Amino acid sequence: MKYVFITYSGLSLPIAYKLQQEGNDVTVGQIENIKDYVMEEEVKKATESDFNRERRMRLFKNMVKLQPAERVVEQLRQVKNPQEYFIFFEENNLFRWADKVRDLGFHGIFPTKEDYLFEIDRDRAKEFVKTHYQKLYTPEVREFSKVSDAINFLRDTHEVWVLKGKHDHARTFVPTMNDAMRAKTQVIEMLSNFPYEYERLGFILELFIPSIIELTPEKMYYDGVPLATTIDLENKSFGSGNISIQTGCAEDLVFPTLMEDRINKICFPPIIDEMAKQHKGLFIWDASILINKRDGKMYFGEFCPNRPGYNSFFTELALLGSVTQFFEKIVRKESPFSLGTVATSVRIFNLNRDEETEQVAANMTIDYRPEIEKDLWLWDVRKNQRGKLVTVGSDWNLAIITGAGKSIDEAVSKMYRNVEGFAFVGAYYRSKDDYLSLDYPTSIINRLNYGLERGLYRLPFDVKVGEIQAR
């Protein structure tokens, strides 16, 4: 097949690059104007500085074939053999772009407006949960468009609240203090220091659930046919021990599950199968659940239909011999994964800053041993005129490094051997000891244990003695 990626943020470009490295014909359509990316009601307020746009448009320059998205769409409309193409829209808010080619006979992932609304419209999601997820509770949520309104609310509250922005640059913030007075002071500090980011698309305050265990099951379909289920356990915090600010994701563990596992019965009621039948091509439904260890209650976290989580998606792809294999299998309506495998990932952050602008440092050399190529997912990268890989400086998320095997120990050991083969001055990542830790309750291994104890899933891969301790 030939592959076409439509991107604004560059999230899917590591996949496009790997497909090209595997010998496939790949074209990337870049959305140049932010007003063609945001929702219609956001167009008037949407702005992007010339500096940020210039850097964003340089992602993967001289690495993949980059063209304006409008031109690529026009070329697609002239294609005579659409069944030989796979079109990848990297985010569910690209549904307007997907609408332009959805009915032309292409393979692909084609998000809809409904997919996007499930993610951003909390009231809609809550009503859906109440109707179809009788075993899940919904945490109390307050929505805001203005920082001043949220601050007034927080000053009068006696509860602890989690701050969640709707824009990608508006970070989730979980207070580090259980004391309500100090916790709300922290949230007010975040809102006061970053009002623009939180007001761009609005934000929510979600009532804090103590002793939380987060799990993210996923179900994958093609043309409405269920193909596979997986589960993702991620660490979002920047620091080891799950301290400091939230990132998109810092570490992941992903493995295929049995469709009849209890967690899949809870998270994928029959309505999801019916919804999948209304979607052409690849349809991904994930539903994060938050479990209160104190009373065992399960809460709805969020839906992200047809928006792959890119750490977790890279981690899933690491389970396979090649990225090409994934796409070829799903269009044949076959599960791309094999039970008995597990994959892990760790994100590499660029902590270097330009001396004059304090922006993420650009033009810093990236180097690595050739043998880690399969498990290296470069992100903030381009090739310079000498053909060397260097940073773009668009984002501090530099790369993801993965590992896979038939046991957690094998996957993690391979991943950190790969990390040792990656050379970048000023790189930060969470350590192997942290990844395998049992010393803090929200560690990946402790959460994996908890799900086993609750009978939510079975482990279809080898577990070595001492790797997961029985309680």
PDB file of N, CA and C in Angstrom, residues 336-428:
ATOM      1  N   PRO A 336      -3.486  -7.656  14.606  1.00  0.00           N
ATOM      2  CA  PRO A 336      -2.059  -7.464  14.343  1.00  0.00           C
ATOM      3  C   PRO A 336      -1.174  -7.996  15.461  1.00  0.00           C
ATOM      4  N   PHE A 337      -1.771  -8.326  16.614  1.00  0.00           N
ATOM      5  CA  PHE A 337      -0.988  -8.674  17.799  1.00  0.00           C
ATOM      6  C   PHE A 337      -1.060 -10.164  18.107  1.00  0.00           C
ATOM      7  N   SER A 338      -0.064 -10.628  18.856  1.00  0.00           N
ATOM      8  CA  SER A 338      -0.020 -12.020  19.301  1.00  0.00           C
ATOM      9  C   SER A 338      -0.086 -12.056  20.818  1.00  0.00           C
ATOM     10  N   LEU A 339      -1.006 -12.846  21.345  1.00  0.00           N
ATOM     11  CA  LEU A 339      -1.056 -13.030  22.791  1.00  0.00           C
ATOM     12  C   LEU A 339       0.256 -13.646  23.261  1.00  0.00           C
ATOM     13  N   GLY A 340       0.684 -13.229  24.437  1.00  0.00           N
ATOM     14  CA  GLY A 340       1.945 -13.740  24.957  1.00  0.00           C
ATOM     15  C   GLY A 340       3.096 -12.784  24.757  1.00  0.00           C
ATOM     16  N   THR A 341       2.794 -11.578  24.264  1.00  0.00           N
ATOM     17  CA  THR A 341       3.839 -10.570  24.080  1.00  0.00           C
ATOM     18  C   THR A 341       3.524  -9.345  24.932  1.00  0.00           C
ATOM     19  N   VAL A 342       4.545  -8.570  25.223  1.00  0.00           N
ATOM     20  CA  VAL A 342       4.391  -7.340  26.000  1.00  0.00           C
ATOM     21  C   VAL A 342       5.410  -6.333  25.483  1.00  0.00           C
ATOM     22  N   ALA A 343       5.030  -5.067  25.479  1.00  0.00           N
ATOM     23  CA  ALA A 343       5.944  -4.014  25.035  1.00  0.00           C
ATOM     24  C   ALA A 343       5.961  -2.883  26.054  1.00  0.00           C
ATOM     25  N   THR A 344       7.083  -2.190  26.100  1.00  0.00           N
ATOM     26  CA  THR A 344       7.268  -1.089  27.043  1.00  0.00           C
ATOM     27  C   THR A 344       7.859   0.105  26.303  1.00  0.00           C
ATOM     28  N   SER A 345       7.690   1.289  26.882  1.00  0.00           N
ATOM     29  CA  SER A 345       8.273   2.481  26.266  1.00  0.00           C
ATOM     30  C   SER A 345       8.659   3.484  27.335  1.00  0.00           C
ATOM     31  N   VAL A 346       9.626   4.324  26.991  1.00  0.00           N
ATOM     32  CA  VAL A 346      10.053   5.423  27.854  1.00  0.00           C
ATOM     33  C   VAL A 346      10.292   6.634  26.958  1.00  0.00           C
ATOM     34  N   ARG A 347       9.852   7.798  27.416  1.00  0.00           N
ATOM     35  CA  ARG A 347      10.003   9.014  26.622  1.00  0.00           C
ATOM     36  C   ARG A 347      11.305   9.721  26.982  1.00  0.00           C
ATOM     37  N   ILE A 348      11.972  10.234  25.957  1.00  0.00           N
ATOM     38  CA  ILE A 348      13.198  11.009  26.125  1.00  0.00           C
ATOM     39  C   ILE A 348      12.854  12.492  25.981  1.00  0.00           C
ATOM     40  N   PHE A 349      13.219  13.270  26.985  1.00  0.00           N
ATOM     41  CA  PHE A 349      12.925  14.704  26.988  1.00  0.00           C
ATOM     42  C   PHE A 349      14.198  15.509  26.717  1.00  0.00           C
ATOM     43  N   ASN A 350      14.046  16.589  25.968  1.00  0.00           N
ATOM     44  CA  ASN A 350      15.138  17.524  25.702  1.00  0.00           C
ATOM     45  C   ASN A 350      15.028  18.678  26.694  1.00  0.00           C
ATOM     46  N   LEU A 351      15.932  18.725  27.668  1.00  0.00           N
ATOM     47  CA  LEU A 351      15.895  19.766  28.691  1.00  0.00           C
ATOM     48  C   LEU A 351      16.743  20.982  28.330  1.00  0.00           C
ATOM     49  N   ASN A 352      17.388  20.953  27.181  1.00  0.00           N
ATOM     50  CA  ASN A 352      18.219  22.085  26.764  1.00  0.00           C
ATOM     51  C   ASN A 352      17.353  23.265  26.324  1.00  0.00           C
ATOM     52  N   ARG A 353      17.805  24.472  26.669  1.00  0.00           N
ATOM     53  CA  ARG A 353      17.091  25.683  26.281  1.00  0.00           C
ATOM     54  C   ARG A 353      18.054  26.661  25.613  1.00  0.00           C
ATOM     55  N   ASP A 354      17.544  27.375  24.622  1.00  0.00           N
ATOM     56  CA  ASP A 354      18.340  28.389  23.943  1.00  0.00           C
ATOM     57  C   ASP A 354      18.725  29.489  24.925  1.00  0.00           C
ATOM     58  N   GLU A 355      19.970  29.911  24.874  1.00  0.00           N
ATOM     59  CA  GLU A 355      20.472  30.891  25.844  1.00  0.00           C
ATOM     60  C   GLU A 355      19.765  32.237  25.746  1.00  0.00           C
ATOM     61  N   GLU A 356      19.344  32.610  24.556  1.00  0.00           N
ATOM     62  CA  GLU A 356      18.740  33.933  24.379  1.00  0.00           C
ATOM     63  C   GLU A 356      17.221  33.911  24.525  1.00  0.00           C
ATOM     64  N   THR A 357      16.567  32.906  23.928  1.00  0.00           N
ATOM     65  CA  THR A 357      15.100  32.904  23.892  1.00  0.00           C
ATOM     66  C   THR A 357      14.461  32.045  24.971  1.00  0.00           C
ATOM     67  N   GLU A 358      15.241  31.136  25.569  1.00  0.00           N
ATOM     68  CA  GLU A 358      14.723  30.174  26.551  1.00  0.00           C
ATOM     69  C   GLU A 358      13.755  29.171  25.921  1.00  0.00           C
ATOM     70  N   GLN A 359      13.685  29.131  24.588  1.00  0.00           N
ATOM     71  CA  GLN A 359      12.887  28.121  23.899  1.00  0.00           C
ATOM     72  C   GLN A 359      13.646  26.793  23.899  1.00  0.00           C
ATOM     73  N   VAL A 360      12.930  25.701  23.604  1.00  0.00           N
ATOM     74  CA  VAL A 360      13.588  24.401  23.475  1.00  0.00           C
ATOM     75  C   VAL A 360      14.704  24.521  22.440  1.00  0.00           C
ATOM     76  N   ALA A 361      15.872  24.016  22.784  1.00  0.00           N
ATOM     77  CA  ALA A 361      17.050  24.202  21.933  1.00  0.00           C
ATOM     78  C   ALA A 361      16.910  23.467  20.604  1.00  0.00           C
ATOM     79  N   ALA A 362      17.171  24.186  19.524  1.00  0.00           N
ATOM     80  CA  ALA A 362      17.150  23.617  18.179  1.00  0.00           C
ATOM     81  C   ALA A 362      18.569  23.298  17.725  1.00  0.00           C
ATOM     82  N   ASN A 363      18.653  22.480  16.663  1.00  0.00           N
ATOM     83  CA  ASN A 363      19.919  22.195  15.969  1.00  0.00           C
ATOM     84  C   ASN A 363      20.928  21.446  16.831  1.00  0.00           C
ATOM     85  N   MET A 364      20.443  20.705  17.822  1.00  0.00           N
ATOM     86  CA  MET A 364      21.327  19.859  18.616  1.00  0.00           C
ATOM     87  C   MET A 364      21.374  18.464  17.997  1.00  0.00           C
ATOM     88  N   THR A 365      22.560  17.901  17.925  1.00  0.00           N
ATOM     89  CA  THR A 365      22.774  16.638  17.223  1.00  0.00           C
ATOM     90  C   THR A 365      22.122  15.464  17.946  1.00  0.00           C
ATOM     91  N   ILE A 366      21.463  14.615  17.161  1.00  0.00           N
ATOM     92  CA  ILE A 366      20.887  13.362  17.643  1.00  0.00           C
ATOM     93  C   ILE A 366      21.663  12.220  16.997  1.00  0.00           C
ATOM     94  N   ASP A 367      22.110  11.275  17.810  1.00  0.00           N
ATOM     95  CA  ASP A 367      22.871  10.150  17.269  1.00  0.00           C
ATOM     96  C   ASP A 367      22.434   8.880  17.990  1.00  0.00           C
ATOM     97  N   TYR A 368      22.620   7.742  17.324  1.00  0.00           N
ATOM     98  CA  TYR A 368      22.237   6.468  17.942  1.00  0.00           C
ATOM     99  C   TYR A 368      22.883   5.315  17.182  1.00  0.00           C
ATOM    100  N   ARG A 369      22.971   4.188  17.873  1.00  0.00           N
ATOM    101  CA  ARG A 369      23.502   2.986  17.235  1.00  0.00           C
ATOM    102  C   ARG A 369      22.471   2.428  16.249  1.00  0.00           C
ATOM    103  N   PRO A 370      22.901   1.948  15.096  1.00  0.00           N
ATOM    104  CA  PRO A 370      21.960   1.456  14.080  1.00  0.00           C
ATOM    105  C   PRO A 370      21.053   0.337  14.588  1.00  0.00           C
ATOM    106  N   GLU A 371      21.540  -0.471  15.525  1.00  0.00           N
ATOM    107  CA  GLU A 371      20.753  -1.626  15.967  1.00  0.00           C
ATOM    108  C   GLU A 371      19.514  -1.253  16.777  1.00  0.00           C
ATOM    109  N   ILE A 372      19.396   0.005  17.223  1.00  0.00           N
ATOM    110  CA  ILE A 372      18.197   0.380  17.981  1.00  0.00           C
ATOM    111  C   ILE A 372      17.141   1.031  17.085  1.00  0.00           C
ATOM    112  N   GLU A 373      17.400   1.095  15.786  1.00  0.00           N
ATOM    113  CA  GLU A 373      16.509   1.804  14.850  1.00  0.00           C
ATOM    114  C   GLU A 373      15.048   1.370  14.983  1.00  0.00           C
ATOM    115  N   LYS A 374      14.796   0.065  15.073  1.00  0.00           N
ATOM    116  CA  LYS A 374      13.413  -0.425  15.119  1.00  0.00           C
ATOM    117  C   LYS A 374      12.656   0.117  16.319  1.00  0.00           C
ATOM    118  N   ASP A 375      13.347   0.320  17.429  1.00  0.00           N
ATOM    119  CA  ASP A 375      12.689   0.718  18.669  1.00  0.00           C
ATOM    120  C   ASP A 375      12.863   2.197  18.998  1.00  0.00           C
ATOM    121  N   LEU A 376      13.317   2.969  18.036  1.00  0.00           N
ATOM    122  CA  LEU A 376      13.496   4.405  18.250  1.00  0.00           C
ATOM    123  C   LEU A 376      12.458   5.174  17.437  1.00  0.00           C
ATOM    124  N   TRP A 377      11.670   5.980  18.132  1.00  0.00           N
ATOM    125  CA  TRP A 377      10.603   6.766  17.512  1.00  0.00           C
ATOM    126  C   TRP A 377      10.935   8.246  17.721  1.00  0.00           C
ATOM    127  N   LEU A 378      11.704   8.793  16.782  1.00  0.00           N
ATOM    128  CA  LEU A 378      12.111  10.194  16.885  1.00  0.00           C
ATOM    129  C   LEU A 378      10.906  11.105  16.663  1.00  0.00           C
ATOM    130  N   TRP A 379      10.900  12.238  17.356  1.00  0.00           N
ATOM    131  CA  TRP A 379       9.763  13.155  17.282  1.00  0.00           C
ATOM    132  C   TRP A 379      10.190  14.563  16.865  1.00  0.00           C
ATOM    133  N   ASP A 380      10.959  15.224  17.707  1.00  0.00           N
ATOM    134  CA  ASP A 380      11.371  16.607  17.427  1.00  0.00           C
ATOM    135  C   ASP A 380      12.664  16.570  16.612  1.00  0.00           C
ATOM    136  N   VAL A 381      12.542  16.341  15.311  1.00  0.00           N
ATOM    137  CA  VAL A 381      13.724  16.014  14.519  1.00  0.00           C
ATOM    138  C   VAL A 381      13.575  16.503  13.080  1.00  0.00           C
ATOM    139  N   ARG A 382      14.710  16.782  12.455  1.00  0.00           N
ATOM    140  CA  ARG A 382      14.819  17.039  11.020  1.00  0.00           C
ATOM    141  C   ARG A 382      16.231  16.663  10.602  1.00  0.00           C
ATOM    142  N   LYS A 383      16.490  16.630   9.311  1.00  0.00           N
ATOM    143  CA  LYS A 383      17.849  16.464   8.805  1.00  0.00           C
ATOM    144  C   LYS A 383      18.346  17.812   8.307  1.00  0.00           C
ATOM    145  N   ASN A 384      19.562  18.163   8.708  1.00  0.00           N
ATOM    146  CA  ASN A 384      20.127  19.425   8.235  1.00  0.00           C
ATOM    147  C   ASN A 384      20.753  19.244   6.852  1.00  0.00           C
ATOM    148  N   GLN A 385      21.396  20.281   6.347  1.00  0.00           N
ATOM    149  CA  GLN A 385      21.943  20.237   4.990  1.00  0.00           C
ATOM    150  C   GLN A 385      23.067  19.228   4.839  1.00  0.00           C
ATOM    151  N   ARG A 386      23.677  18.840   5.941  1.00  0.00           N
ATOM    152  CA  ARG A 386      24.739  17.828   5.897  1.00  0.00           C
ATOM    153  C   ARG A 386      24.193  16.420   6.082  1.00  0.00           C
ATOM    154  N   GLY A 387      22.860  16.297   6.187  1.00  0.00           N
ATOM    155  CA  GLY A 387      22.248  14.992   6.354  1.00  0.00           C
ATOM    156  C   GLY A 387      22.283  14.466   7.771  1.00  0.00           C
ATOM    157  N   LYS A 388      22.599  15.327   8.733  1.00  0.00           N
ATOM    158  CA  LYS A 388      22.656  14.930  10.140  1.00  0.00           C
ATOM    159  C   LYS A 388      21.307  15.175  10.814  1.00  0.00           C
ATOM    160  N   LEU A 389      20.941  14.287  11.728  1.00  0.00           N
ATOM    161  CA  LEU A 389      19.716  14.466  12.496  1.00  0.00           C
ATOM    162  C   LEU A 389      19.943  15.498  13.589  1.00  0.00           C
ATOM    163  N   VAL A 390      19.055  16.487  13.649  1.00  0.00           N
ATOM    164  CA  VAL A 390      19.155  17.528  14.676  1.00  0.00           C
ATOM    165  C   VAL A 390      17.759  17.846  15.198  1.00  0.00           C
ATOM    166  N   THR A 391      17.711  18.479  16.366  1.00  0.00           N
ATOM    167  CA  THR A 391      16.425  18.869  16.933  1.00  0.00           C
ATOM    168  C   THR A 391      15.839  20.059  16.176  1.00  0.00           C
ATOM    169  N   VAL A 392      14.506  20.111  16.179  1.00  0.00           N
ATOM    170  CA  VAL A 392      13.790  21.243  15.599  1.00  0.00           C
ATOM    171  C   VAL A 392      13.567  22.328  16.646  1.00  0.00           C
ATOM    172  N   GLY A 393      13.359  21.911  17.898  1.00  0.00           N
ATOM    173  CA  GLY A 393      13.052  22.874  18.948  1.00  0.00           C
ATOM    174  C   GLY A 393      11.583  23.228  19.008  1.00  0.00           C
ATOM    175  N   SER A 394      10.751  22.388  18.396  1.00  0.00           N
ATOM    176  CA  SER A 394       9.306  22.620  18.428  1.00  0.00           C
ATOM    177  C   SER A 394       8.696  22.161  19.737  1.00  0.00           C
ATOM    178  N   ASP A 395       9.331  21.174  20.365  1.00  0.00           N
ATOM    179  CA  ASP A 395       8.764  20.578  21.567  1.00  0.00           C
ATOM    180  C   ASP A 395       9.869  19.893  22.350  1.00  0.00           C
ATOM    181  N   TRP A 396       9.656  19.746  23.678  1.00  0.00           N
ATOM    182  CA  TRP A 396      10.686  19.084  24.485  1.00  0.00           C
ATOM    183  C   TRP A 396      10.581  17.567  24.418  1.00  0.00           C
ATOM    184  N   ASN A 397       9.506  17.037  23.806  1.00  0.00           N
ATOM    185  CA  ASN A 397       9.373  15.596  23.627  1.00  0.00           C
ATOM    186  C   ASN A 397      10.248  15.173  22.451  1.00  0.00           C
ATOM    187  N   LEU A 398      11.405  14.637  22.763  1.00  0.00           N
ATOM    188  CA  LEU A 398      12.423  14.373  21.746  1.00  0.00           C
ATOM    189  C   LEU A 398      12.202  13.047  21.030  1.00  0.00           C
ATOM    190  N   ALA A 399      11.939  11.985  21.795  1.00  0.00           N
ATOM    191  CA  ALA A 399      11.842  10.657  21.201  1.00  0.00           C
ATOM    192  C   ALA A 399      11.186   9.706  22.188  1.00  0.00           C
ATOM    193  N   ILE A 400      10.736   8.567  21.660  1.00  0.00           N
ATOM    194  CA  ILE A 400      10.258   7.453  22.485  1.00  0.00           C
ATOM    195  C   ILE A 400      11.115   6.252  22.123  1.00  0.00           C
ATOM    196  N   ILE A 401      11.518   5.510  23.133  1.00  0.00           N
ATOM    197  CA  ILE A 401      12.295   4.287  22.915  1.00  0.00           C
ATOM    198  C   ILE A 401      11.500   3.125  23.488  1.00  0.00           C
ATOM    199  N   THR A 402      11.396   2.050  22.714  1.00  0.00           N
ATOM    200  CA  THR A 402      10.560   0.913  23.086  1.00  0.00           C
ATOM    201  C   THR A 402      11.382  -0.359  23.249  1.00  0.00           C
ATOM    202  N   GLY A 403      10.731  -1.367  23.781  1.00  0.00           N
ATOM    203  CA  GLY A 403      11.285  -2.711  23.881  1.00  0.00           C
ATOM    204  C   GLY A 403      10.129  -3.688  23.938  1.00  0.00           C
ATOM    205  N   ALA A 404      10.330  -4.901  23.473  1.00  0.00           N
ATOM    206  CA  ALA A 404       9.256  -5.897  23.475  1.00  0.00           C
ATOM    207  C   ALA A 404       9.835  -7.271  23.740  1.00  0.00           C
ATOM    208  N   GLY A 405       8.980  -8.172  24.211  1.00  0.00           N
ATOM    209  CA  GLY A 405       9.422  -9.528  24.487  1.00  0.00           C
ATOM    210  C   GLY A 405       8.280 -10.376  24.996  1.00  0.00           C
ATOM    211  N   LYS A 406       8.633 -11.521  25.580  1.00  0.00           N
ATOM    212  CA  LYS A 406       7.631 -12.437  26.114  1.00  0.00           C
ATOM    213  C   LYS A 406       7.492 -12.328  27.620  1.00  0.00           C
ATOM    214  N   SER A 407       8.203 -11.384  28.222  1.00  0.00           N
ATOM    215  CA  SER A 407       8.053 -11.114  29.652  1.00  0.00           C
ATOM    216  C   SER A 407       8.335  -9.639  29.878  1.00  0.00           C
ATOM    217  N   ILE A 408       7.882  -9.142  31.012  1.00  0.00           N
ATOM    218  CA  ILE A 408       8.157  -7.750  31.353  1.00  0.00           C
ATOM    219  C   ILE A 408       9.660  -7.529  31.467  1.00  0.00           C
ATOM    220  N   ASP A 409      10.331  -8.463  32.113  1.00  0.00           N
ATOM    221  CA  ASP A 409      11.777  -8.325  32.296  1.00  0.00           C
ATOM    222  C   ASP A 409      12.499  -8.232  30.953  1.00  0.00           C
ATOM    223  N   GLU A 410      12.107  -9.092  30.007  1.00  0.00           N
ATOM    224  CA  GLU A 410      12.746  -9.074  28.690  1.00  0.00           C
ATOM    225  C   GLU A 410      12.486  -7.751  27.975  1.00  0.00           C
ATOM    226  N   ALA A 411      11.241  -7.277  28.007  1.00  0.00           N
ATOM    227  CA  ALA A 411      10.892  -6.040  27.310  1.00  0.00           C
ATOM    228  C   ALA A 411      11.599  -4.833  27.921  1.00  0.00           C
ATOM    229  N   VAL A 412      11.589  -4.741  29.258  1.00  0.00           N
ATOM    230  CA  VAL A 412      12.207  -3.592  29.928  1.00  0.00           C
ATOM    231  C   VAL A 412      13.722  -3.608  29.746  1.00  0.00           C
ATOM    232  N   SER A 413      14.330  -4.790  29.863  1.00  0.00           N
ATOM    233  CA  SER A 413      15.781  -4.881  29.691  1.00  0.00           C
ATOM    234  C   SER A 413      16.194  -4.469  28.281  1.00  0.00           C
ATOM    235  N   LYS A 414      15.433  -4.925  27.288  1.00  0.00           N
ATOM    236  CA  LYS A 414      15.737  -4.543  25.908  1.00  0.00           C
ATOM    237  C   LYS A 414      15.568  -3.038  25.724  1.00  0.00           C
ATOM    238  N   MET A 415      14.510  -2.481  26.308  1.00  0.00           N
ATOM    239  CA  MET A 415      14.255  -1.045  26.162  1.00  0.00           C
ATOM    240  C   MET A 415      15.414  -0.218  26.703  1.00  0.00           C
ATOM    241  N   TYR A 416      15.901  -0.564  27.886  1.00  0.00           N
ATOM    242  CA  TYR A 416      16.975   0.249  28.469  1.00  0.00           C
ATOM    243  C   TYR A 416      18.331  -0.029  27.824  1.00  0.00           C
ATOM    244  N   ARG A 417      18.510  -1.205  27.210  1.00  0.00           N
ATOM    245  CA  ARG A 417      19.697  -1.395  26.362  1.00  0.00           C
ATOM    246  C   ARG A 417      19.615  -0.455  25.157  1.00  0.00           C
ATOM    247  N   ASN A 418      18.409  -0.312  24.613  1.00  0.00           N
ATOM    248  CA  ASN A 418      18.220   0.623  23.504  1.00  0.00           C
ATOM    249  C   ASN A 418      18.501   2.062  23.938  1.00  0.00           C
ATOM    250  N   VAL A 419      18.070   2.407  25.147  1.00  0.00           N
ATOM    251  CA  VAL A 419      18.334   3.754  25.667  1.00  0.00           C
ATOM    252  C   VAL A 419      19.838   4.016  25.721  1.00  0.00           C
ATOM    253  N   GLU A 420      20.606   2.997  26.117  1.00  0.00           N
ATOM    254  CA  GLU A 420      22.064   3.151  26.186  1.00  0.00           C
ATOM    255  C   GLU A 420      22.673   3.415  24.812  1.00  0.00           C
ATOM    256  N   GLY A 421      21.959   3.024  23.751  1.00  0.00           N
ATOM    257  CA  GLY A 421      22.457   3.246  22.395  1.00  0.00           C
ATOM    258  C   GLY A 421      22.023   4.565  21.792  1.00  0.00           C
ATOM    259  N   PHE A 422      21.378   5.419  22.600  1.00  0.00           N
ATOM    260  CA  PHE A 422      20.890   6.713  22.122  1.00  0.00           C
ATOM    261  C   PHE A 422      21.756   7.821  22.697  1.00  0.00           C
ATOM    262  N   ALA A 423      22.287   8.677  21.839  1.00  0.00           N
ATOM    263  CA  ALA A 423      23.217   9.723  22.280  1.00  0.00           C
ATOM    264  C   ALA A 423      22.615  11.102  22.046  1.00  0.00           C
ATOM    265  N   PHE A 424      22.405  11.817  23.147  1.00  0.00           N
ATOM    266  CA  PHE A 424      21.917  13.193  23.055  1.00  0.00           C
ATOM    267  C   PHE A 424      22.303  13.931  24.328  1.00  0.00           C
ATOM    268  N   VAL A 425      22.947  15.067  24.168  1.00  0.00           N
ATOM    269  CA  VAL A 425      23.385  15.853  25.323  1.00  0.00           C
ATOM    270  C   VAL A 425      22.168  16.474  26.008  1.00  0.00           C
ATOM    271  N   GLY A 426      22.040  16.227  27.311  1.00  0.00           N
ATOM    272  CA  GLY A 426      20.950  16.849  28.056  1.00  0.00           C
ATOM    273  C   GLY A 426      19.644  16.093  28.013  1.00  0.00           C
ATOM    274  N   ALA A 427      19.684  14.806  27.626  1.00  0.00           N
ATOM    275  CA  ALA A 427      18.461  14.004  27.599  1.00  0.00           C
ATOM    276  C   ALA A 427      18.054  13.611  29.017  1.00  0.00           C
ATOM    277  N   TYR A 428      16.746  13.564  29.248  1.00  0.00           N
ATOM    278  CA  TYR A 428      16.215  13.077  30.529  1.00  0.00           C
ATOM    279  C   TYR A 428      15.196  11.987  30.248  1.00  0.00           C
TER     280      TYR A 428
END
